[in-house]
mmCIF file of N, CA, C and O in Angstrom:
data_model
loop_
_atom_site.group_PDB
_atom_site.id
_atom_site.type_symbol
_atom_site.label_atom_id
_atom_site.label_comp_id
_atom_site.label_asym_id
_atom_site.label_seq_id
_atom_site.Cartn_x
_atom_site.Cartn_y
_atom_site.Cartn_z
ATOM 1 N N MET A 1 1.087 -1.292 0.219
ATOM 2 C CA MET A 1 0.065 -0.195 -0.062
ATOM 3 C C MET A 1 1.044 0.984 -0.389
ATOM 4 O O MET A 1 0.662 2.462 -0.604
ATOM 5 N N ALA A 2 1.979 1.675 0.488
ATOM 6 C CA ALA A 2 2.706 2.190 1.124
ATOM 7 C C ALA A 2 3.305 2.795 -0.519
ATOM 8 O O ALA A 2 4.375 4.238 -1.016
ATOM 9 N N GLY A 3 3.740 1.677 -1.194
ATOM 10 C CA GLY A 3 4.646 1.656 -2.509
ATOM 11 C C GLY A 3 3.667 2.442 -3.471
ATOM 12 O O GLY A 3 4.099 3.281 -4.203
ATOM 13 N N SER A 4 2.026 2.029 -3.575
ATOM 14 C CA SER A 4 1.367 2.646 -4.470
ATOM 15 C C SER A 4 0.998 3.816 -3.506
ATOM 16 O O SER A 4 1.066 5.029 -4.992
ATOM 17 N N LYS A 5 0.972 4.226 -2.867
ATOM 18 C CA LYS A 5 1.317 6.021 -2.303
ATOM 19 C C LYS A 5 1.908 6.913 -2.674
ATOM 20 O O LYS A 5 2.428 8.422 -3.255
ATOM 21 N N VAL A 6 3.442 6.114 -2.849
ATOM 22 C CA VAL A 6 4.636 7.088 -3.342
ATOM 23 C C VAL A 6 4.685 6.864 -4.815
ATOM 24 O O VAL A 6 5.192 8.293 -4.896
ATOM 25 N N TRP A 7 3.733 5.758 -5.432
ATOM 26 C CA TRP A 7 4.183 5.886 -6.573
ATOM 27 C C TRP A 7 3.093 7.155 -7.471
ATOM 28 O O TRP A 7 3.443 8.087 -8.207
ATOM 29 N N SER A 8 2.067 7.057 -6.371
ATOM 30 C CA SER A 8 0.911 8.324 -6.867
ATOM 31 C C SER A 8 1.549 9.941 -6.824
ATOM 32 O O SER A 8 1.183 10.286 -7.218
ATOM 33 N N LEU A 9 2.272 10.056 -5.582
ATOM 34 C CA LEU A 9 2.533 11.290 -4.869
ATOM 35 C C LEU A 9 3.999 11.548 -6.419
ATOM 36 O O LEU A 9 3.997 12.412 -6.796
ATOM 37 N N MET A 10 4.758 10.799 -6.629
ATOM 38 C CA MET A 10 5.849 10.754 -7.390
ATOM 39 C C MET A 10 5.352 11.241 -9.075
ATOM 40 O O MET A 10 5.572 11.960 -9.565
ATOM 41 N N GLY A 11 3.939 9.972 -9.410
ATOM 42 C CA GLY A 11 3.643 10.661 -10.239
ATOM 43 C C GLY A 11 3.119 11.927 -10.806
ATOM 44 O O GLY A 11 2.910 12.796 -11.489
ATOM 45 N N LEU A 12 2.068 12.403 -9.995
ATOM 46 C CA LEU A 12 1.722 13.208 -9.385
ATOM 47 C C LEU A 12 2.843 14.822 -9.509
ATOM 48 O O LEU A 12 2.714 15.926 -10.487
ATOM 49 N N ALA A 13 3.861 14.544 -8.812
ATOM 50 C CA ALA A 13 4.648 16.143 -9.062
ATOM 51 C C ALA A 13 5.698 15.998 -10.299
ATOM 52 O O ALA A 13 5.733 16.468 -10.189
ATOM 53 N N SER A 14 5.657 15.143 -10.532
ATOM 54 C CA SER A 14 6.193 15.015 -12.158
ATOM 55 C C SER A 14 5.433 15.375 -13.106
ATOM 56 O O SER A 14 6.113 16.347 -13.733
ATOM 57 N N THR A 15 3.771 15.193 -13.114
ATOM 58 C CA THR A 15 3.291 15.495 -13.758
ATOM 59 C C THR A 15 3.154 16.991 -14.016
ATOM 60 O O THR A 15 3.304 17.996 -14.876
ATOM 61 N N VAL A 16 3.097 17.479 -12.950
ATOM 62 C CA VAL A 16 2.264 18.983 -12.528
ATOM 63 C C VAL A 16 3.870 19.587 -12.903
ATOM 64 O O VAL A 16 3.810 20.865 -12.996
ATOM 65 N N VAL A 17 4.899 19.851 -12.479
ATOM 66 C CA VAL A 17 6.385 19.890 -12.607
ATOM 67 C C VAL A 17 6.686 20.102 -14.091
ATOM 68 O O VAL A 17 6.914 21.449 -14.436
ATOM 69 N N ALA A 18 6.315 18.495 -14.932
ATOM 70 C CA ALA A 18 6.807 18.884 -15.951
ATOM 71 C C ALA A 18 6.064 19.817 -17.010
ATOM 72 O O ALA A 18 5.937 20.244 -17.457
ATOM 73 N N THR A 19 4.476 19.898 -16.451
ATOM 74 C CA THR A 19 3.493 21.026 -17.305
ATOM 75 C C THR A 19 4.049 22.304 -16.755
ATOM 76 O O THR A 19 4.067 23.080 -17.864
ATOM 77 N N VAL A 20 4.375 22.539 -15.918
ATOM 78 C CA VAL A 20 4.735 24.075 -15.910
ATOM 79 C C VAL A 20 5.832 24.582 -16.051
ATOM 80 O O VAL A 20 5.906 25.357 -16.798
ATOM 81 N N VAL A 21 7.338 23.493 -16.590
ATOM 82 C CA VAL A 21 8.431 23.671 -16.879
ATOM 83 C C VAL A 21 7.600 23.903 -18.743
ATOM 84 O O VAL A 21 7.899 24.501 -19.200
ATOM 85 N N ALA A 22 6.830 22.857 -19.452
ATOM 86 C CA ALA A 22 6.312 22.841 -20.569
ATOM 87 C C ALA A 22 5.806 24.370 -21.044
ATOM 88 O O ALA A 22 5.523 24.628 -22.253
ATOM 89 N N ARG A 23 5.040 24.544 -19.944
ATOM 90 C CA ARG A 23 3.924 25.694 -20.907
ATOM 91 C C ARG A 23 5.018 26.969 -20.359
ATOM 92 O O ARG A 23 4.886 28.139 -21.175
ATOM 93 N N LYS A 24 5.844 27.290 -19.450
ATOM 94 C CA LYS A 24 6.946 28.071 -19.055
ATOM 95 C C LYS A 24 7.860 28.611 -20.762
ATOM 96 O O LYS A 24 7.795 29.519 -21.305
ATOM 97 N N ALA A 25 8.116 27.309 -21.249
ATOM 98 C CA ALA A 25 9.478 27.108 -22.298
ATOM 99 C C ALA A 25 8.601 27.231 -23.210
ATOM 100 O O ALA A 25 8.893 28.389 -24.408
ATOM 101 N N LEU A 26 6.885 26.657 -23.341
ATOM 102 C CA LEU A 26 6.090 26.994 -24.903
ATOM 103 C C LEU A 26 5.834 28.905 -24.752
ATOM 104 O O LEU A 26 5.864 29.333 -25.826
ATOM 105 N N THR A 27 5.634 29.350 -23.754
ATOM 106 C CA THR A 27 4.980 30.749 -23.671
ATOM 107 C C THR A 27 6.530 31.655 -23.951
ATOM 108 O O THR A 27 6.233 32.742 -24.871
ATOM 109 N N THR A 28 7.833 31.497 -23.522
ATOM 110 C CA THR A 28 8.891 32.050 -23.843
ATOM 111 C C THR A 28 9.386 32.144 -25.278
ATOM 112 O O THR A 28 9.797 32.665 -26.027
ATOM 113 N N THR A 29 9.196 30.746 -25.660
ATOM 114 C CA THR A 29 8.840 30.007 -27.377
ATOM 115 C C THR A 29 8.206 31.059 -28.227
ATOM 116 O O THR A 29 8.863 31.897 -29.236
ATOM 117 N N TRP A 30 6.749 31.259 -27.784
ATOM 118 C CA TRP A 30 5.854 31.882 -28.491
ATOM 119 C C TRP A 30 6.142 33.016 -28.473
ATOM 120 O O TRP A 30 6.366 33.911 -29.334
ATOM 121 N N LYS A 31 6.890 33.923 -27.661
ATOM 122 C CA LYS A 31 6.619 35.167 -27.181
ATOM 123 C C LYS A 31 7.942 35.726 -28.556
ATOM 124 O O LYS A 31 8.233 36.539 -28.905
ATOM 125 N N VAL A 32 9.113 34.382 -28.520
ATOM 126 C CA VAL A 32 10.064 35.214 -29.394
ATOM 127 C C VAL A 32 9.482 34.704 -31.105
ATOM 128 O O VAL A 32 10.035 35.523 -31.555
ATOM 129 N N ALA A 33 8.686 33.696 -31.225
ATOM 130 C CA ALA A 33 9.206 33.540 -32.037
ATOM 131 C C ALA A 33 7.829 34.644 -33.258
ATOM 132 O O ALA A 33 7.570 34.584 -34.074
ATOM 133 N N THR A 34 6.690 35.256 -32.121
ATOM 134 C CA THR A 34 5.422 35.248 -33.125
ATOM 135 C C THR A 34 5.926 37.482 -32.474
ATOM 136 O O THR A 34 5.578 38.348 -32.903
ATOM 137 N N GLY A 35 6.490 37.697 -31.351
ATOM 138 C CA GLY A 35 6.533 38.874 -30.509
ATOM 139 C C GLY A 35 5.304 39.055 -30.173
ATOM 140 O O GLY A 35 5.585 40.693 -29.572
ATOM 141 N N LYS A 36 4.899 38.480 -29.831
ATOM 142 C CA LYS A 36 3.700 38.928 -28.685
ATOM 143 C C LYS A 36 3.376 38.016 -27.446
ATOM 144 O O LYS A 36 3.641 36.706 -27.720
ATOM 145 N N LYS A 37 2.827 37.957 -26.491
ATOM 146 C CA LYS A 37 2.008 36.872 -25.805
ATOM 147 C C LYS A 37 0.685 35.675 -26.389
ATOM 148 O O LYS A 37 0.327 36.270 -27.190
ATOM 149 N N PRO A 38 1.275 34.444 -26.127
ATOM 150 C CA PRO A 38 0.075 33.909 -26.220
ATOM 151 C C PRO A 38 -1.218 34.386 -26.178
ATOM 152 O O PRO A 38 -1.459 35.097 -24.609
ATOM 153 N N PRO A 39 -1.964 33.817 -26.470
ATOM 154 C CA PRO A 39 -3.580 34.013 -26.365
ATOM 155 C C PRO A 39 -3.802 33.340 -24.591
ATOM 156 O O PRO A 39 -3.812 32.235 -24.668
ATOM 157 N N VAL A 40 -4.468 34.004 -24.145
ATOM 158 C CA VAL A 40 -4.749 34.163 -22.794
ATOM 159 C C VAL A 40 -6.273 32.266 -22.918
ATOM 160 O O VAL A 40 -6.057 31.976 -22.039
ATOM 161 N N ASN A 41 -6.813 33.150 -23.792
ATOM 162 C CA ASN A 41 -8.142 32.391 -24.039
ATOM 163 C C ASN A 41 -8.703 32.331 -25.603
ATOM 164 O O ASN A 41 -9.122 32.866 -26.328
ATOM 165 N N ALA A 42 -8.024 31.003 -25.860
ATOM 166 C CA ALA A 42 -7.729 30.866 -27.448
ATOM 167 C C ALA A 42 -9.560 30.842 -27.924
ATOM 168 O O ALA A 42 -9.851 31.375 -28.927
ATOM 169 N N ALA A 43 -10.509 30.683 -27.114
ATOM 170 C CA ALA A 43 -11.816 30.495 -27.433
ATOM 171 C C ALA A 43 -12.136 32.058 -27.909
ATOM 172 O O ALA A 43 -13.439 32.142 -28.432
ATOM 173 N N HIS A 44 -11.716 33.067 -27.256
ATOM 174 C CA HIS A 44 -11.864 34.664 -27.265
ATOM 175 C C HIS A 44 -11.927 34.985 -28.858
ATOM 176 O O HIS A 44 -11.570 34.969 -29.963
ATOM 177 N N PRO A 45 -13.392 35.651 -29.276
ATOM 178 C CA PRO A 45 -13.198 35.866 -30.346
ATOM 179 C C PRO A 45 -12.434 36.990 -31.670
ATOM 180 O O PRO A 45 -12.198 37.504 -32.868
ATOM 181 N N ASP A 46 -11.925 37.974 -30.332
ATOM 182 C CA ASP A 46 -10.980 38.696 -31.154
ATOM 183 C C ASP A 46 -9.118 37.974 -31.059
ATOM 184 O O ASP A 46 -8.404 38.646 -31.916
ATOM 185 N N VAL A 47 -8.785 36.402 -30.899
ATOM 186 C CA VAL A 47 -7.617 35.817 -31.543
ATOM 187 C C VAL A 47 -8.401 35.212 -32.448
ATOM 188 O O VAL A 47 -9.165 34.630 -32.976
ATOM 189 N N SER A 48 -7.229 35.397 -33.545
ATOM 190 C CA SER A 48 -7.679 35.211 -34.970
ATOM 191 C C SER A 48 -7.421 33.121 -34.502
ATOM 192 O O SER A 48 -6.799 33.039 -34.005
ATOM 193 N N VAL A 49 -8.278 32.986 -35.626
ATOM 194 C CA VAL A 49 -8.537 31.237 -35.784
ATOM 195 C C VAL A 49 -7.248 30.587 -35.926
ATOM 196 O O VAL A 49 -6.874 29.670 -35.486
ATOM 197 N N GLY A 50 -6.491 30.925 -36.766
ATOM 198 C CA GLY A 50 -5.033 30.618 -36.844
ATOM 199 C C GLY A 50 -4.265 30.879 -36.192
ATOM 200 O O GLY A 50 -3.025 29.456 -35.391
ATOM 201 N N GLU A 51 -4.345 31.549 -34.417
ATOM 202 C CA GLU A 51 -2.930 31.673 -33.694
ATOM 203 C C GLU A 51 -3.822 30.564 -32.830
ATOM 204 O O GLU A 51 -2.613 30.393 -31.987
ATOM 205 N N ALA A 52 -5.705 30.739 -32.768
ATOM 206 C CA ALA A 52 -5.834 29.507 -31.756
ATOM 207 C C ALA A 52 -5.646 28.580 -32.131
ATOM 208 O O ALA A 52 -4.888 27.956 -30.850
ATOM 209 N N VAL A 53 -5.392 27.911 -33.293
ATOM 210 C CA VAL A 53 -5.334 26.774 -33.617
ATOM 211 C C VAL A 53 -4.089 26.216 -33.531
ATOM 212 O O VAL A 53 -3.333 25.667 -32.641
ATOM 213 N N ALA A 54 -2.962 27.299 -33.822
ATOM 214 C CA ALA A 54 -1.500 27.185 -33.425
ATOM 215 C C ALA A 54 -1.203 26.747 -32.205
ATOM 216 O O ALA A 54 -0.294 26.134 -31.533
ATOM 217 N N TRP A 55 -1.256 28.172 -31.046
ATOM 218 C CA TRP A 55 -1.161 27.762 -29.965
ATOM 219 C C TRP A 55 -2.188 26.327 -29.404
ATOM 220 O O TRP A 55 -1.038 25.763 -28.560
ATOM 221 N N ALA A 56 -3.502 26.116 -29.706
ATOM 222 C CA ALA A 56 -3.547 25.177 -28.848
ATOM 223 C C ALA A 56 -3.655 23.971 -29.564
ATOM 224 O O ALA A 56 -2.513 22.546 -28.852
ATOM 225 N N THR A 57 -2.503 23.773 -30.150
ATOM 226 C CA THR A 57 -1.598 22.509 -30.996
ATOM 227 C C THR A 57 -0.550 22.706 -30.451
ATOM 228 O O THR A 57 -0.116 21.579 -29.716
ATOM 229 N N ALA A 58 0.228 23.416 -30.085
ATOM 230 C CA ALA A 58 1.771 23.583 -29.840
ATOM 231 C C ALA A 58 1.412 22.986 -27.911
ATOM 232 O O ALA A 58 2.582 22.535 -27.797
ATOM 233 N N SER A 59 0.866 23.757 -27.665
ATOM 234 C CA SER A 59 0.734 24.005 -25.759
ATOM 235 C C SER A 59 -0.249 22.285 -25.929
ATOM 236 O O SER A 59 0.506 21.636 -24.928
ATOM 237 N N GLY A 60 -0.883 21.596 -26.342
ATOM 238 C CA GLY A 60 -1.059 20.073 -26.476
ATOM 239 C C GLY A 60 -0.099 19.648 -26.530
ATOM 240 O O GLY A 60 0.301 18.338 -25.891
ATOM 241 N N VAL A 61 0.379 19.483 -27.599
ATOM 242 C CA VAL A 61 1.617 18.678 -27.847
ATOM 243 C C VAL A 61 2.974 18.968 -27.026
ATOM 244 O O VAL A 61 3.639 17.549 -26.314
ATOM 245 N N ALA A 62 2.992 19.556 -26.469
ATOM 246 C CA ALA A 62 4.179 20.720 -25.493
ATOM 247 C C ALA A 62 4.079 19.769 -24.145
ATOM 248 O O ALA A 62 4.868 18.556 -23.421
ATOM 249 N N VAL A 63 3.018 20.054 -23.822
ATOM 250 C CA VAL A 63 2.496 19.281 -22.659
ATOM 251 C C VAL A 63 1.984 17.781 -22.186
ATOM 252 O O VAL A 63 2.393 17.695 -21.642
ATOM 253 N N GLY A 64 1.677 17.766 -23.211
ATOM 254 C CA GLY A 64 1.233 16.327 -23.539
ATOM 255 C C GLY A 64 2.757 15.134 -23.144
ATOM 256 O O GLY A 64 3.147 14.326 -23.101
ATOM 257 N N LEU A 65 3.947 15.854 -24.089
ATOM 258 C CA LEU A 65 5.175 14.823 -24.345
ATOM 259 C C LEU A 65 5.610 15.520 -23.141
ATOM 260 O O LEU A 65 6.060 14.307 -22.288
ATOM 261 N N ALA A 66 5.639 16.091 -22.523
ATOM 262 C CA ALA A 66 6.521 17.009 -21.174
ATOM 263 C C ALA A 66 6.330 15.935 -19.839
ATOM 264 O O ALA A 66 6.694 15.392 -19.136
ATOM 265 N N ARG A 67 4.717 15.423 -20.134
ATOM 266 C CA ARG A 67 3.614 14.919 -18.919
ATOM 267 C C ARG A 67 3.988 13.314 -19.069
ATOM 268 O O ARG A 67 4.695 12.821 -18.474
ATOM 269 N N MET A 68 4.490 13.006 -20.638
ATOM 270 C CA MET A 68 4.731 11.519 -20.693
ATOM 271 C C MET A 68 5.916 11.251 -20.408
ATOM 272 O O MET A 68 6.138 10.268 -19.964
ATOM 273 N N LEU A 69 7.479 11.982 -20.372
ATOM 274 C CA LEU A 69 8.314 12.228 -20.181
ATOM 275 C C LEU A 69 8.463 11.896 -18.989
ATOM 276 O O LEU A 69 9.302 10.929 -18.174
ATOM 277 N N ALA A 70 8.206 12.817 -18.259
ATOM 278 C CA ALA A 70 8.012 13.037 -16.683
ATOM 279 C C ALA A 70 7.617 11.514 -16.232
ATOM 280 O O ALA A 70 8.182 11.125 -15.198
ATOM 281 N N SER A 71 6.432 10.687 -16.687
ATOM 282 C CA SER A 71 6.015 10.204 -16.241
ATOM 283 C C SER A 71 6.860 8.667 -16.450
ATOM 284 O O SER A 71 7.021 7.845 -14.990
ATOM 285 N N ARG A 72 7.497 8.943 -17.707
ATOM 286 C CA ARG A 72 8.495 7.310 -18.031
ATOM 287 C C ARG A 72 10.163 7.762 -17.019
ATOM 288 O O ARG A 72 10.146 6.425 -16.304
ATOM 289 N N LYS A 73 9.949 8.788 -16.990
ATOM 290 C CA LYS A 73 11.553 9.458 -15.730
ATOM 291 C C LYS A 73 11.309 8.448 -14.355
ATOM 292 O O LYS A 73 11.641 8.054 -13.679
ATOM 293 N N ALA A 74 9.873 8.904 -14.023
ATOM 294 C CA ALA A 74 9.405 8.487 -12.564
ATOM 295 C C ALA A 74 9.258 7.251 -12.464
ATOM 296 O O ALA A 74 9.971 6.495 -11.376
ATOM 297 N N ALA A 75 8.882 6.689 -13.626
ATOM 298 C CA ALA A 75 8.895 4.852 -13.831
ATOM 299 C C ALA A 75 9.780 4.162 -13.173
ATOM 300 O O ALA A 75 10.136 3.131 -12.595
ATOM 301 N N GLU A 76 11.173 4.717 -14.273
ATOM 302 C CA GLU A 76 12.141 4.464 -14.002
ATOM 303 C C GLU A 76 13.050 4.443 -12.813
ATOM 304 O O GLU A 76 13.677 3.565 -12.207
ATOM 305 N N TYR A 77 12.466 5.705 -12.178
ATOM 306 C CA TYR A 77 13.187 6.305 -11.125
ATOM 307 C C TYR A 77 12.783 5.246 -9.492
ATOM 308 O O TYR A 77 13.674 4.217 -9.038
ATOM 309 N N TYR A 78 11.347 5.101 -9.974
ATOM 310 C CA TYR A 78 10.615 4.195 -8.808
ATOM 311 C C TYR A 78 11.344 2.338 -8.679
ATOM 312 O O TYR A 78 11.350 1.768 -7.949
ATOM 313 N N ARG A 79 11.666 2.052 -10.527
ATOM 314 C CA ARG A 79 11.916 1.098 -10.617
ATOM 315 C C ARG A 79 13.033 0.363 -9.676
ATOM 316 O O ARG A 79 13.771 -0.709 -9.442
ATOM 317 N N LYS A 80 14.010 1.683 -10.143
ATOM 318 C CA LYS A 80 15.510 1.464 -9.341
ATOM 319 C C LYS A 80 15.555 1.280 -8.095
ATOM 320 O O LYS A 80 16.460 1.013 -7.313
ATOM 321 N N SER A 81 14.773 2.606 -7.581
ATOM 322 C CA SER A 81 14.170 2.501 -5.942
ATOM 323 C C SER A 81 13.870 0.958 -5.768
ATOM 324 O O SER A 81 14.376 0.568 -4.168
ATOM 325 N N THR A 82 13.292 -0.015 -5.913
ATOM 326 C CA THR A 82 12.397 -0.265 -5.450
ATOM 327 C C THR A 82 12.523 -2.224 -5.966
ATOM 328 O O THR A 82 11.871 -2.770 -5.841
ATOM 329 N N GLY A 83 12.663 -2.165 -7.436
ATOM 330 C CA GLY A 83 13.552 -2.891 -7.768
ATOM 331 C C GLY A 83 12.162 -3.663 -8.488
ATOM 332 O O GLY A 83 12.223 -4.728 -9.582
ATOM 333 N N HIS A 84 11.371 -3.157 -8.733
ATOM 334 C CA HIS A 84 9.639 -3.355 -9.479
ATOM 335 C C HIS A 84 8.978 -1.862 -9.601
ATOM 336 O O HIS A 84 8.949 -0.738 -9.525
ATOM 337 N N LEU A 85 8.763 -2.194 -10.649
ATOM 338 C CA LEU A 85 7.328 -1.360 -12.054
ATOM 339 C C LEU A 85 6.393 -0.975 -10.462
ATOM 340 O O LEU A 85 6.390 -1.854 -10.123
ATOM 341 N N PRO A 86 5.629 0.112 -10.475
ATOM 342 C CA PRO A 86 4.119 0.292 -10.206
ATOM 343 C C PRO A 86 3.268 -0.917 -10.727
ATOM 344 O O PRO A 86 3.360 -1.039 -11.583
ATOM 345 N N ALA A 87 2.615 -0.670 -9.325
ATOM 346 C CA ALA A 87 1.829 -1.616 -10.074
ATOM 347 C C ALA A 87 0.666 -1.277 -11.168
ATOM 348 O O ALA A 87 0.252 -2.588 -11.919
ATOM 349 N N ASN A 88 0.526 -0.018 -12.011
ATOM 350 C CA ASN A 88 -0.839 0.049 -12.964
ATOM 351 C C ASN A 88 0.244 0.069 -13.941
ATOM 352 O O ASN A 88 0.211 0.004 -15.097
ATOM 353 N N LEU A 89 1.594 -0.282 -13.710
ATOM 354 C CA LEU A 89 2.491 -0.579 -14.888
ATOM 355 C C LEU A 89 3.086 -2.359 -15.105
ATOM 356 O O LEU A 89 3.566 -2.193 -16.468
ATOM 357 N N GLU A 90 3.073 -2.143 -14.029
ATOM 358 C CA GLU A 90 3.605 -3.890 -14.394
ATOM 359 C C GLU A 90 2.589 -4.736 -15.174
ATOM 360 O O GLU A 90 2.802 -5.367 -16.078
ATOM 361 N N ASP A 91 1.489 -4.691 -15.400
ATOM 362 C CA ASP A 91 0.441 -5.476 -15.690
ATOM 363 C C ASP A 91 0.318 -5.155 -17.456
ATOM 364 O O ASP A 91 -0.799 -5.892 -18.674
ATOM 365 N N VAL A 92 0.761 -4.076 -17.727
ATOM 366 C CA VAL A 92 1.122 -3.546 -19.368
ATOM 367 C C VAL A 92 1.648 -4.191 -19.943
ATOM 368 O O VAL A 92 3.178 -4.437 -19.992
ATOM 369 N N GLU A 93 1.049 -4.569 -20.970
ATOM 370 C CA GLU A 93 1.750 -5.816 -22.282
ATOM 371 C C GLU A 93 3.037 -4.102 -23.035
ATOM 372 O O GLU A 93 1.707 -3.337 -23.589
ATOM 373 N N VAL A 94 3.655 -4.521 -23.608
ATOM 374 C CA VAL A 94 4.403 -3.528 -24.463
ATOM 375 C C VAL A 94 4.733 -4.609 -26.143
ATOM 376 O O VAL A 94 4.735 -5.634 -26.047
#
């Protein structure tokens, strides 16, 4: 039971940190590339459709990749620390 709680905390912490880092990096990249801040709300009618689609695509890909990579690193660390994968990953066929 303690292992699953540790894994839950590790997984949550790693994905939160990865999401924050990815957002900051993407925001900086967007500012450098476009010269302006990214849209706060892509659904706002004053944001062009092209800009909204570009921001939604870029942020979705960046955050999704960051979370996946962070989860993989956390699972690797967990396996090195405990000698096995977390329960929710042991049953997965690859």
